Amino acid sequence: MIVVLRPGLKQDEIQKVVQRIEGFGLRAHISEGKERTIIGAIGDERLLADQSLESFPGVEKVLPILKPYKLVSREFQKANTIINVNGQKIGGKKIHVMAGPCSVESREQVLESAIPVKEAGATFLRGGAFKPRTSPYSFQGLGEEGLGHLARAREITGLPIITEVLDPRDLEVVCEYSDILQVGARNMQNFKLLTEVGKLDKPVMLKRGMSATIQEFLLSAEYIATEGNRKIILCERGIRTYEVETRNTLDLSAVPVLKQLTHLPVFVDPSHGTGRWDLVAPMALAGIAAGADGLLIEVHSHPELALSDGPQSLKPEKFAAMMQELKRVAEAVGREL
Ligand code: PEP
Ligand code: MN
Protein backbone atom coordinates (compact mmCIF):
# COMPACT_ATOMS: atom_id res chain seq x y z
CA MET A 1 0.00 0.00 0.00
CA ILE A 2 1.00 3.59 -0.40
CA VAL A 3 0.94 5.82 2.66
CA VAL A 4 0.73 9.51 1.86
CA LEU A 5 2.10 11.69 4.65
CA ARG A 6 0.96 15.18 5.58
CA PRO A 7 3.23 17.97 4.38
CA GLY A 8 6.00 19.25 6.62
CA LEU A 9 6.32 16.17 8.79
CA LYS A 10 9.37 15.88 11.04
CA GLN A 11 11.76 12.93 10.73
CA ASP A 12 10.74 11.42 14.09
CA GLU A 13 7.06 11.47 13.04
CA ILE A 14 7.92 9.77 9.77
CA GLN A 15 9.87 7.16 11.72
CA LYS A 16 6.81 6.41 13.90
CA VAL A 17 4.83 5.49 10.80
CA VAL A 18 7.75 3.42 9.49
CA GLN A 19 7.96 1.54 12.80
CA ARG A 20 4.24 0.79 12.69
CA ILE A 21 4.53 -0.61 9.14
CA GLU A 22 7.61 -2.66 10.02
CA GLY A 23 5.90 -3.91 13.17
CA PHE A 24 3.52 -5.84 10.90
CA GLY A 25 6.41 -7.47 9.07
CA LEU A 26 6.25 -5.20 6.04
CA ARG A 27 9.08 -3.23 4.53
CA ALA A 28 8.78 0.55 4.42
CA HIS A 29 10.18 2.36 1.41
CA ILE A 30 10.33 6.11 1.94
CA SER A 31 10.14 8.29 -1.09
CA GLU A 32 10.68 12.00 -0.56
CA GLY A 33 9.31 14.33 -3.19
CA LYS A 34 9.62 18.06 -3.47
CA GLU A 35 6.33 18.70 -1.75
CA ARG A 36 5.28 15.42 -0.22
CA THR A 37 6.70 12.28 1.25
CA ILE A 38 5.11 8.90 0.64
CA ILE A 39 5.89 5.50 2.10
CA GLY A 40 5.48 2.31 0.13
CA ALA A 41 4.54 -0.55 2.47
CA ILE A 42 5.91 -3.66 0.81
CA GLY A 43 4.62 -7.09 1.77
CA ASP A 44 1.18 -8.49 2.56
CA GLU A 45 -0.68 -5.30 3.29
CA ARG A 46 -3.83 -7.22 4.28
CA LEU A 47 -2.16 -7.65 7.66
CA LEU A 48 -2.32 -3.89 8.03
CA ALA A 49 -5.79 -3.34 6.68
CA ASP A 50 -7.61 -3.11 10.00
CA GLN A 51 -4.86 -1.29 11.85
CA SER A 52 -5.73 1.75 9.87
CA LEU A 53 -2.66 3.87 9.49
CA GLU A 54 -4.99 6.73 8.76
CA SER A 55 -5.42 7.24 12.49
CA PHE A 56 -1.77 8.34 12.68
CA PRO A 57 -1.61 12.13 12.95
CA GLY A 58 1.06 12.36 10.24
CA VAL A 59 -0.81 10.25 7.71
CA GLU A 60 -3.11 11.88 5.23
CA LYS A 61 -4.22 8.95 3.09
CA VAL A 62 -3.66 5.23 2.72
CA LEU A 63 -4.01 3.71 -0.74
CA PRO A 64 -4.30 -0.07 -0.75
CA ILE A 65 -2.85 -1.83 -3.78
CA LEU A 66 -4.08 -5.37 -3.14
CA LYS A 67 -7.63 -6.66 -2.85
CA PRO A 68 -8.59 -7.42 0.77
CA TYR A 69 -9.31 -11.05 -0.19
CA LYS A 70 -6.62 -13.31 -1.53
CA LEU A 71 -7.34 -17.03 -1.98
CA VAL A 72 -10.57 -16.46 -3.88
CA SER A 73 -9.13 -13.77 -6.15
CA ARG A 74 -8.31 -14.13 -9.84
CA GLU A 75 -4.90 -12.68 -9.06
CA PHE A 76 -4.16 -15.65 -6.80
CA GLN A 77 -5.52 -18.23 -9.26
CA LYS A 78 -5.94 -17.45 -12.95
CA ALA A 79 -7.77 -20.62 -13.99
CA ASN A 80 -11.42 -21.17 -13.15
CA THR A 81 -12.06 -23.42 -10.18
CA ILE A 82 -13.86 -26.55 -11.29
CA ILE A 83 -15.67 -28.44 -8.56
CA ASN A 84 -16.29 -32.11 -9.06
CA VAL A 85 -19.45 -33.32 -7.34
CA ASN A 86 -20.12 -37.02 -7.94
CA GLY A 87 -18.57 -36.72 -11.40
CA GLN A 88 -20.46 -33.52 -12.30
CA LYS A 89 -18.09 -30.66 -13.01
CA ILE A 90 -19.28 -27.27 -11.81
CA GLY A 91 -17.50 -24.23 -13.25
CA GLY A 92 -16.56 -25.79 -16.59
CA LYS A 93 -18.26 -25.53 -19.97
CA LYS A 94 -21.44 -27.20 -18.79
CA ILE A 95 -24.19 -25.10 -17.23
CA HIS A 96 -25.67 -26.75 -14.15
CA VAL A 97 -29.24 -26.22 -13.11
CA MET A 98 -30.13 -27.00 -9.50
CA ALA A 99 -33.89 -27.20 -9.17
CA GLY A 100 -36.55 -28.28 -6.73
CA PRO A 101 -38.89 -26.91 -4.10
CA CYS A 102 -38.05 -24.07 -1.76
CA SER A 103 -38.93 -26.27 1.24
CA VAL A 104 -39.16 -30.01 1.57
CA GLU A 105 -42.77 -30.57 2.63
CA SER A 106 -43.24 -34.32 2.20
CA ARG A 107 -41.71 -37.27 0.39
CA GLU A 108 -44.31 -37.07 -2.39
CA GLN A 109 -43.94 -33.32 -2.80
CA VAL A 110 -40.16 -33.59 -3.31
CA LEU A 111 -40.61 -36.35 -5.86
CA GLU A 112 -43.25 -34.37 -7.73
CA SER A 113 -40.52 -31.83 -8.47
CA ALA A 114 -37.46 -34.06 -8.54
CA ILE A 115 -38.66 -36.44 -11.24
CA PRO A 116 -39.77 -33.81 -13.78
CA VAL A 117 -36.77 -31.52 -13.22
CA LYS A 118 -34.45 -34.46 -13.81
CA GLU A 119 -36.32 -35.28 -17.03
CA ALA A 120 -36.03 -31.66 -18.12
CA GLY A 121 -32.25 -31.64 -17.66
CA ALA A 122 -31.58 -30.39 -14.13
CA THR A 123 -28.37 -31.86 -12.70
CA PHE A 124 -28.96 -31.25 -8.96
CA LEU A 125 -31.98 -31.35 -6.69
CA ARG A 126 -32.51 -28.46 -4.32
CA GLY A 127 -34.80 -28.37 -1.28
CA GLY A 128 -34.67 -26.80 2.15
CA ALA A 129 -35.09 -28.93 5.25
CA PHE A 130 -33.85 -26.22 7.62
CA LYS A 131 -35.55 -23.01 6.57
CA PRO A 132 -34.52 -19.46 7.48
CA ARG A 133 -37.95 -17.80 7.77
CA THR A 134 -38.51 -14.14 8.49
CA SER A 135 -41.36 -14.96 10.86
CA PRO A 136 -41.01 -17.46 13.70
CA TYR A 137 -44.64 -18.46 12.99
CA SER A 138 -43.88 -19.56 9.43
CA PHE A 139 -43.06 -23.15 8.46
CA GLN A 140 -39.50 -23.80 9.63
CA GLY A 141 -38.80 -26.95 7.61
CA LEU A 142 -38.94 -30.64 8.43
CA GLY A 143 -35.33 -30.86 9.65
CA GLU A 144 -33.76 -34.31 9.47
CA GLU A 145 -37.00 -35.88 8.27
CA GLY A 146 -36.80 -33.54 5.26
CA LEU A 147 -33.20 -34.54 4.60
CA GLY A 148 -34.40 -38.14 4.47
CA HIS A 149 -36.99 -37.22 1.81
CA LEU A 150 -34.25 -35.56 -0.26
CA ALA A 151 -32.03 -38.63 0.07
CA ARG A 152 -34.91 -40.83 -1.10
CA ALA A 153 -35.44 -38.55 -4.11
CA ARG A 154 -31.71 -38.81 -4.88
CA GLU A 155 -31.97 -42.61 -4.83
CA ILE A 156 -34.86 -42.52 -7.27
CA THR A 157 -33.61 -39.83 -9.66
CA GLY A 158 -29.84 -40.03 -9.25
CA LEU A 159 -29.73 -36.25 -8.72
CA PRO A 160 -27.22 -35.11 -6.09
CA ILE A 161 -28.65 -32.84 -3.39
CA ILE A 162 -28.03 -29.25 -2.37
CA THR A 163 -29.64 -28.13 0.88
CA GLU A 164 -29.22 -25.27 3.33
CA VAL A 165 -27.51 -25.41 6.69
CA LEU A 166 -28.40 -22.68 9.18
CA ASP A 167 -26.48 -23.63 12.27
CA PRO A 168 -23.00 -25.11 12.86
CA ARG A 169 -24.67 -27.61 15.22
CA ASP A 170 -26.59 -29.11 12.29
CA LEU A 171 -23.54 -29.47 10.05
CA GLU A 172 -22.91 -33.10 10.85
CA VAL A 173 -26.42 -34.25 10.05
CA VAL A 174 -26.76 -32.05 6.95
CA CYS A 175 -23.41 -33.34 5.64
CA GLU A 176 -24.57 -36.93 6.06
CA TYR A 177 -27.33 -36.39 3.53
CA SER A 178 -26.25 -33.60 1.27
CA ASP A 179 -23.80 -33.35 -1.63
CA ILE A 180 -23.53 -29.55 -1.56
CA LEU A 181 -24.12 -27.34 1.47
CA GLN A 182 -25.98 -24.11 0.96
CA VAL A 183 -25.18 -21.11 3.12
CA GLY A 184 -28.08 -18.74 2.64
CA ALA A 185 -28.21 -14.99 2.15
CA ARG A 186 -29.10 -14.42 5.79
CA ASN A 187 -26.02 -16.29 6.92
CA MET A 188 -23.52 -14.84 4.46
CA GLN A 189 -21.81 -13.08 7.33
CA ASN A 190 -22.33 -15.75 9.98
CA PHE A 191 -18.59 -16.03 10.39
CA LYS A 192 -18.78 -18.95 12.81
CA LEU A 193 -20.79 -20.95 10.28
CA LEU A 194 -18.43 -19.96 7.45
CA THR A 195 -15.42 -21.05 9.50
CA GLU A 196 -16.96 -24.42 10.33
CA VAL A 197 -18.00 -25.03 6.71
CA GLY A 198 -14.46 -24.09 5.73
CA LYS A 199 -13.07 -27.00 7.74
CA LEU A 200 -15.07 -29.56 5.75
CA ASP A 201 -14.27 -31.33 2.53
CA LYS A 202 -17.72 -30.61 1.12
CA PRO A 203 -18.71 -28.26 -1.71
CA VAL A 204 -20.58 -25.21 -0.52
CA MET A 205 -22.80 -22.69 -2.26
CA LEU A 206 -22.52 -19.28 -0.64
CA LYS A 207 -25.41 -16.96 -1.41
CA ARG A 208 -24.96 -13.21 -1.50
CA GLY A 209 -26.38 -11.38 1.51
CA MET A 210 -29.33 -9.20 0.65
CA SER A 211 -27.42 -6.02 1.37
CA ALA A 212 -23.88 -7.24 0.83
CA THR A 213 -21.44 -5.55 -1.51
CA ILE A 214 -19.49 -7.75 -3.90
CA GLN A 215 -16.37 -7.16 -1.80
CA GLU A 216 -18.14 -8.30 1.37
CA PHE A 217 -19.45 -11.34 -0.54
CA LEU A 218 -15.92 -12.28 -1.58
CA LEU A 219 -14.55 -11.71 1.91
CA SER A 220 -17.14 -14.18 3.21
CA ALA A 221 -15.96 -16.70 0.62
CA GLU A 222 -12.42 -15.99 1.81
CA TYR A 223 -13.47 -17.01 5.35
CA ILE A 224 -14.36 -20.45 3.99
CA ALA A 225 -11.24 -20.69 1.82
CA THR A 226 -8.80 -19.74 4.57
CA GLU A 227 -9.98 -22.75 6.58
CA GLY A 228 -9.04 -25.04 3.70
CA ASN A 229 -12.28 -25.60 1.82
CA ARG A 230 -11.82 -24.24 -1.70
CA LYS A 231 -14.92 -25.88 -3.18
CA ILE A 232 -17.01 -22.73 -3.11
CA ILE A 233 -19.79 -21.73 -5.50
CA LEU A 234 -21.04 -18.16 -5.34
CA CYS A 235 -24.70 -17.35 -5.94
CA GLU A 236 -26.18 -13.98 -6.85
CA ARG A 237 -29.74 -14.00 -5.51
CA GLY A 238 -30.78 -10.39 -5.62
CA ILE A 239 -30.21 -7.49 -3.30
CA ARG A 240 -32.63 -5.23 -1.49
CA THR A 241 -33.26 -1.90 -3.17
CA TYR A 242 -36.10 0.65 -3.20
CA GLU A 243 -37.87 -1.21 -6.00
CA VAL A 244 -41.02 -3.04 -4.91
CA GLU A 245 -42.24 -4.58 -8.18
CA THR A 246 -39.84 -7.42 -7.50
CA ARG A 247 -38.97 -9.11 -4.19
CA ASN A 248 -35.29 -8.28 -4.69
CA THR A 249 -33.29 -6.60 -7.42
CA LEU A 250 -31.33 -9.26 -9.25
CA ASP A 251 -27.88 -7.76 -9.71
CA LEU A 252 -26.90 -9.35 -12.99
CA SER A 253 -23.88 -7.12 -13.41
CA ALA A 254 -22.50 -8.92 -10.34
CA VAL A 255 -22.00 -11.96 -12.59
CA PRO A 256 -19.36 -10.50 -14.95
CA VAL A 257 -17.88 -8.50 -12.07
CA LEU A 258 -17.45 -11.67 -10.02
CA LYS A 259 -16.07 -13.57 -13.01
CA GLN A 260 -13.38 -10.89 -13.28
CA LEU A 261 -12.55 -10.77 -9.59
CA THR A 262 -12.68 -14.44 -8.65
CA HIS A 263 -11.94 -17.87 -10.09
CA LEU A 264 -14.90 -19.43 -8.26
CA PRO A 265 -18.02 -20.63 -10.13
CA VAL A 266 -20.87 -18.11 -10.14
CA PHE A 267 -24.56 -19.06 -10.12
CA VAL A 268 -27.72 -17.01 -10.42
CA ASP A 269 -30.94 -17.57 -8.47
CA PRO A 270 -33.70 -15.80 -10.41
CA SER A 271 -36.38 -17.23 -8.08
CA HIS A 272 -35.31 -15.28 -4.99
CA GLY A 273 -33.83 -12.62 -7.25
CA THR A 274 -37.28 -11.61 -8.50
CA GLY A 275 -39.84 -13.31 -6.24
CA ARG A 276 -42.09 -13.79 -9.28
CA TRP A 277 -42.48 -17.00 -11.25
CA ASP A 278 -43.21 -15.06 -14.47
CA LEU A 279 -39.80 -13.38 -14.28
CA VAL A 280 -37.80 -16.51 -13.49
CA ALA A 281 -37.28 -17.72 -17.07
CA PRO A 282 -36.26 -14.36 -18.58
CA MET A 283 -33.80 -13.67 -15.78
CA ALA A 284 -32.45 -17.24 -15.92
CA LEU A 285 -31.70 -16.75 -19.62
CA ALA A 286 -30.14 -13.37 -18.89
CA GLY A 287 -28.02 -14.88 -16.11
CA ILE A 288 -26.54 -17.46 -18.45
CA ALA A 289 -26.03 -14.85 -21.16
CA ALA A 290 -24.16 -12.75 -18.58
CA GLY A 291 -21.72 -15.60 -17.96
CA ALA A 292 -23.15 -17.53 -15.01
CA ASP A 293 -22.02 -21.14 -14.57
CA GLY A 294 -25.39 -22.32 -13.38
CA LEU A 295 -28.79 -21.58 -11.90
CA LEU A 296 -30.73 -22.28 -8.74
CA ILE A 297 -34.45 -22.50 -9.51
CA GLU A 298 -37.46 -23.18 -7.31
CA VAL A 299 -39.98 -25.65 -8.72
CA HIS A 300 -43.21 -26.84 -7.10
CA SER A 301 -45.92 -29.07 -8.54
CA HIS A 302 -48.61 -26.96 -6.83
CA PRO A 303 -47.14 -23.51 -6.14
CA GLU A 304 -50.46 -22.33 -4.72
CA LEU A 305 -50.13 -24.90 -1.92
CA ALA A 306 -46.41 -24.37 -1.23
CA LEU A 307 -45.45 -23.76 2.40
CA SER A 308 -42.80 -21.25 1.28
CA ASP A 309 -42.04 -19.19 -1.82
CA GLY A 310 -45.00 -20.40 -3.91
CA PRO A 311 -45.26 -17.11 -5.85
CA GLN A 312 -41.76 -17.53 -7.25
CA SER A 313 -41.94 -21.27 -7.91
CA LEU A 314 -42.22 -22.63 -11.43
CA LYS A 315 -44.57 -25.50 -12.22
CA PRO A 316 -42.64 -28.44 -13.70
CA GLU A 317 -43.98 -27.83 -17.21
CA LYS A 318 -42.87 -24.18 -17.12
CA PHE A 319 -39.48 -25.31 -15.87
CA ALA A 320 -39.18 -27.75 -18.79
CA ALA A 321 -40.06 -24.98 -21.26
CA MET A 322 -37.43 -22.71 -19.69
CA MET A 323 -34.80 -25.44 -20.06
CA GLN A 324 -35.50 -25.63 -23.81
CA GLU A 325 -34.94 -21.89 -24.20
CA LEU A 326 -31.90 -22.07 -21.99
CA LYS A 327 -30.27 -24.59 -24.31
CA ARG A 328 -30.26 -22.07 -27.12
CA VAL A 329 -28.83 -19.29 -24.95
CA ALA A 330 -26.16 -21.63 -23.55
CA GLU A 331 -25.08 -22.57 -27.08
CA ALA A 332 -25.06 -18.94 -28.15
CA VAL A 333 -22.54 -18.09 -25.43
CA GLY A 334 -20.36 -21.14 -26.03
CA ARG A 335 -21.67 -23.23 -23.16
CA GLU A 336 -23.64 -26.43 -22.98
CA LEU A 337 -26.61 -27.48 -20.93
C1 PEP B 1 -33.47 -20.58 -0.53
O1 PEP B 1 -32.65 -20.90 -1.40
O2 PEP B 1 -34.53 -21.17 -0.33
C2 PEP B 1 -33.18 -19.38 0.29
C3 PEP B 1 -33.71 -19.23 1.51
O3 PEP B 1 -32.41 -18.48 -0.35
P1 PEP B 1 -31.75 -17.10 0.17
O4 PEP B 1 -30.82 -17.49 1.28
O5 PEP B 1 -31.06 -16.58 -1.05
O6 PEP B 1 -32.88 -16.21 0.63
MN1 MN C 1 -37.01 -20.11 -1.15
XYZ file of C-alpha atoms and ligand atoms in Angstrom:
348
model
C 0.000 0.000 0.000
C 1.002 3.585 -0.398
C 0.941 5.823 2.665
C 0.729 9.511 1.856
C 2.101 11.692 4.655
C 0.960 15.176 5.580
C 3.226 17.968 4.384
C 6.002 19.252 6.617
C 6.321 16.166 8.791
C 9.373 15.880 11.036
C 11.764 12.934 10.732
C 10.741 11.418 14.090
C 7.061 11.469 13.045
C 7.919 9.769 9.771
C 9.871 7.159 11.718
C 6.811 6.413 13.899
C 4.825 5.493 10.799
C 7.750 3.424 9.494
C 7.960 1.539 12.802
C 4.239 0.791 12.685
C 4.532 -0.606 9.144
C 7.605 -2.663 10.017
C 5.896 -3.911 13.171
C 3.525 -5.835 10.896
C 6.410 -7.468 9.075
C 6.248 -5.199 6.039
C 9.081 -3.230 4.533
C 8.781 0.546 4.416
C 10.181 2.358 1.414
C 10.333 6.113 1.941
C 10.136 8.290 -1.087
C 10.682 12.002 -0.559
C 9.311 14.335 -3.187
C 9.622 18.065 -3.467
C 6.325 18.701 -1.747
C 5.275 15.421 -0.223
C 6.700 12.276 1.251
C 5.107 8.901 0.636
C 5.891 5.497 2.100
C 5.477 2.307 0.134
C 4.537 -0.548 2.474
C 5.909 -3.662 0.805
C 4.623 -7.094 1.775
C 1.183 -8.493 2.562
C -0.677 -5.299 3.286
C -3.827 -7.223 4.285
C -2.160 -7.645 7.663
C -2.319 -3.887 8.033
C -5.788 -3.336 6.683
C -7.614 -3.113 9.995
C -4.861 -1.291 11.845
C -5.727 1.753 9.873
C -2.656 3.867 9.495
C -4.986 6.729 8.761
C -5.415 7.243 12.492
C -1.769 8.335 12.685
C -1.615 12.129 12.947
C 1.060 12.361 10.241
C -0.812 10.250 7.710
C -3.113 11.881 5.228
C -4.220 8.948 3.087
C -3.661 5.226 2.716
C -4.014 3.708 -0.739
C -4.303 -0.074 -0.748
C -2.848 -1.832 -3.777
C -4.085 -5.369 -3.143
C -7.631 -6.658 -2.853
C -8.589 -7.416 0.765
C -9.311 -11.047 -0.187
C -6.622 -13.308 -1.528
C -7.343 -17.025 -1.979
C -10.572 -16.457 -3.880
C -9.125 -13.772 -6.149
C -8.313 -14.127 -9.839
C -4.897 -12.679 -9.061
C -4.164 -15.650 -6.804
C -5.518 -18.227 -9.262
C -5.943 -17.446 -12.950
C -7.767 -20.622 -13.987
C -11.423 -21.166 -13.145
C -12.060 -23.417 -10.179
C -13.863 -26.546 -11.292
C -15.669 -28.438 -8.558
C -16.292 -32.112 -9.055
C -19.450 -33.317 -7.338
C -20.122 -37.021 -7.936
C -18.570 -36.724 -11.396
C -20.462 -33.517 -12.302
C -18.091 -30.663 -13.010
C -19.276 -27.268 -11.813
C -17.497 -24.227 -13.247
C -16.562 -25.794 -16.591
C -18.264 -25.530 -19.971
C -21.443 -27.201 -18.795
C -24.185 -25.099 -17.232
C -25.674 -26.751 -14.147
C -29.241 -26.216 -13.109
C -30.131 -26.996 -9.503
C -33.890 -27.199 -9.174
C -36.554 -28.281 -6.731
C -38.890 -26.907 -4.096
C -38.051 -24.071 -1.756
C -38.932 -26.266 1.239
C -39.159 -30.005 1.565
C -42.769 -30.566 2.635
C -43.237 -34.317 2.200
C -41.707 -37.272 0.388
C -44.313 -37.065 -2.390
C -43.937 -33.317 -2.797
C -40.164 -33.592 -3.315
C -40.611 -36.351 -5.861
C -43.253 -34.368 -7.725
C -40.523 -31.831 -8.472
C -37.457 -34.058 -8.536
C -38.658 -36.442 -11.243
C -39.765 -33.811 -13.779
C -36.771 -31.519 -13.218
C -34.449 -34.460 -13.809
C -36.324 -35.276 -17.034
C -36.032 -31.658 -18.120
C -32.247 -31.641 -17.663
C -31.581 -30.392 -14.126
C -28.374 -31.856 -12.703
C -28.960 -31.251 -8.962
C -31.981 -31.350 -6.687
C -32.513 -28.455 -4.324
C -34.798 -28.373 -1.285
C -34.674 -26.799 2.152
C -35.094 -28.930 5.253
C -33.855 -26.222 7.624
C -35.550 -23.012 6.570
C -34.518 -19.461 7.481
C -37.948 -17.799 7.770
C -38.514 -14.140 8.492
C -41.362 -14.957 10.858
C -41.010 -17.464 13.704
C -44.644 -18.463 12.995
C -43.881 -19.559 9.430
C -43.057 -23.152 8.460
C -39.501 -23.795 9.633
C -38.803 -26.948 7.612
C -38.935 -30.645 8.429
C -35.330 -30.857 9.651
C -33.764 -34.314 9.469
C -37.000 -35.882 8.266
C -36.804 -33.536 5.264
C -33.196 -34.538 4.601
C -34.404 -38.142 4.466
C -36.986 -37.224 1.808
C -34.254 -35.562 -0.259
C -32.032 -38.633 0.066
C -34.905 -40.834 -1.102
C -35.439 -38.547 -4.107
C -31.714 -38.814 -4.878
C -31.972 -42.610 -4.832
C -34.863 -42.515 -7.269
C -33.614 -39.826 -9.660
C -29.839 -40.029 -9.254
C -29.727 -36.250 -8.717
C -27.221 -35.106 -6.089
C -28.652 -32.836 -3.393
C -28.035 -29.253 -2.370
C -29.635 -28.131 0.883
C -29.221 -25.267 3.335
C -27.507 -25.409 6.690
C -28.396 -22.677 9.178
C -26.483 -23.634 12.271
C -22.999 -25.111 12.859
C -24.673 -27.609 15.225
C -26.589 -29.105 12.291
C -23.544 -29.468 10.051
C -22.915 -33.098 10.850
C -26.425 -34.254 10.048
C -26.757 -32.050 6.949
C -23.409 -33.341 5.643
C -24.571 -36.930 6.063
C -27.327 -36.392 3.525
C -26.250 -33.598 1.268
C -23.796 -33.350 -1.633
C -23.533 -29.554 -1.556
C -24.121 -27.344 1.466
C -25.983 -24.105 0.964
C -25.183 -21.112 3.120
C -28.082 -18.737 2.643
C -28.215 -14.990 2.150
C -29.104 -14.416 5.792
C -26.024 -16.287 6.917
C -23.524 -14.844 4.460
C -21.813 -13.079 7.335
C -22.333 -15.745 9.977
C -18.591 -16.025 10.390
C -18.775 -18.948 12.809
C -20.788 -20.945 10.280
C -18.428 -19.955 7.446
C -15.425 -21.046 9.498
C -16.960 -24.422 10.329
C -18.001 -25.028 6.715
C -14.459 -24.089 5.731
C -13.068 -26.995 7.740
C -15.067 -29.555 5.748
C -14.274 -31.334 2.531
C -17.723 -30.607 1.118
C -18.710 -28.263 -1.707
C -20.579 -25.206 -0.518
C -22.801 -22.694 -2.258
C -22.524 -19.285 -0.645
C -25.415 -16.963 -1.411
C -24.960 -13.207 -1.503
C -26.376 -11.376 1.505
C -29.328 -9.202 0.645
C -27.420 -6.023 1.370
C -23.878 -7.239 0.829
C -21.440 -5.555 -1.511
C -19.487 -7.749 -3.896
C -16.370 -7.159 -1.802
C -18.145 -8.301 1.368
C -19.448 -11.339 -0.538
C -15.917 -12.284 -1.582
C -14.551 -11.715 1.911
C -17.144 -14.182 3.211
C -15.963 -16.699 0.623
C -12.418 -15.990 1.812
C -13.466 -17.012 5.355
C -14.358 -20.454 3.988
C -11.245 -20.694 1.822
C -8.804 -19.738 4.571
C -9.975 -22.754 6.575
C -9.037 -25.039 3.696
C -12.281 -25.604 1.821
C -11.824 -24.241 -1.703
C -14.923 -25.880 -3.180
C -17.007 -22.731 -3.111
C -19.794 -21.734 -5.503
C -21.044 -18.156 -5.342
C -24.699 -17.353 -5.944
C -26.176 -13.977 -6.847
C -29.741 -14.003 -5.510
C -30.780 -10.388 -5.623
C -30.206 -7.489 -3.304
C -32.625 -5.226 -1.488
C -33.263 -1.904 -3.166
C -36.097 0.652 -3.196
C -37.870 -1.212 -6.005
C -41.017 -3.040 -4.911
C -42.244 -4.582 -8.175
C -39.840 -7.418 -7.499
C -38.970 -9.115 -4.189
C -35.288 -8.279 -4.687
C -33.291 -6.602 -7.423
C -31.333 -9.262 -9.248
C -27.885 -7.757 -9.714
C -26.901 -9.350 -12.986
C -23.877 -7.124 -13.409
C -22.498 -8.924 -10.342
C -21.998 -11.957 -12.593
C -19.360 -10.502 -14.954
C -17.880 -8.498 -12.068
C -17.451 -11.673 -10.016
C -16.066 -13.567 -13.011
C -13.382 -10.890 -13.284
C -12.550 -10.767 -9.591
C -12.675 -14.441 -8.654
C -11.936 -17.867 -10.091
C -14.900 -19.426 -8.257
C -18.015 -20.631 -10.132
C -20.870 -18.114 -10.143
C -24.560 -19.057 -10.118
C -27.718 -17.009 -10.417
C -30.945 -17.572 -8.472
C -33.703 -15.802 -10.411
C -36.384 -17.231 -8.082
C -35.311 -15.283 -4.987
C -33.831 -12.616 -7.246
C -37.280 -11.614 -8.503
C -39.836 -13.308 -6.238
C -42.094 -13.788 -9.278
C -42.476 -16.998 -11.251
C -43.207 -15.058 -14.465
C -39.796 -13.377 -14.279
C -37.797 -16.508 -13.488
C -37.283 -17.721 -17.072
C -36.260 -14.356 -18.578
C -33.798 -13.675 -15.775
C -32.452 -17.239 -15.919
C -31.701 -16.748 -19.622
C -30.138 -13.375 -18.887
C -28.016 -14.879 -16.112
C -26.535 -17.464 -18.451
C -26.034 -14.849 -21.159
C -24.163 -12.749 -18.576
C -21.723 -15.596 -17.957
C -23.146 -17.532 -15.005
C -22.016 -21.136 -14.568
C -25.395 -22.320 -13.381
C -28.794 -21.576 -11.903
C -30.730 -22.277 -8.738
C -34.449 -22.503 -9.507
C -37.463 -23.178 -7.307
C -39.979 -25.655 -8.716
C -43.208 -26.841 -7.100
C -45.921 -29.071 -8.540
C -48.610 -26.961 -6.827
C -47.139 -23.505 -6.135
C -50.463 -22.327 -4.716
C -50.126 -24.896 -1.922
C -46.405 -24.369 -1.225
C -45.445 -23.761 2.401
C -42.797 -21.247 1.279
C -42.045 -19.188 -1.822
C -45.003 -20.397 -3.908
C -45.265 -17.109 -5.851
C -41.755 -17.527 -7.248
C -41.938 -21.271 -7.910
C -42.221 -22.630 -11.434
C -44.566 -25.495 -12.220
C -42.642 -28.442 -13.695
C -43.977 -27.831 -17.211
C -42.868 -24.177 -17.124
C -39.475 -25.312 -15.867
C -39.180 -27.747 -18.790
C -40.063 -24.976 -21.257
C -37.430 -22.710 -19.690
C -34.798 -25.442 -20.065
C -35.496 -25.629 -23.815
C -34.938 -21.893 -24.204
C -31.899 -22.072 -21.987
C -30.267 -24.588 -24.312
C -30.263 -22.070 -27.119
C -28.826 -19.293 -24.947
C -26.164 -21.630 -23.554
C -25.084 -22.575 -27.076
C -25.059 -18.940 -28.153
C -22.542 -18.091 -25.434
C -20.360 -21.145 -26.034
C -21.666 -23.232 -23.158
C -23.642 -26.430 -22.980
C -26.612 -27.476 -20.929
C -33.471 -20.580 -0.526
O -32.651 -20.896 -1.402
O -34.534 -21.167 -0.327
C -33.185 -19.377 0.290
C -33.711 -19.231 1.510
O -32.412 -18.475 -0.349
P -31.751 -17.103 0.173
O -30.819 -17.487 1.275
O -31.063 -16.585 -1.047
O -32.881 -16.213 0.630
Mn -37.009 -20.108 -1.152
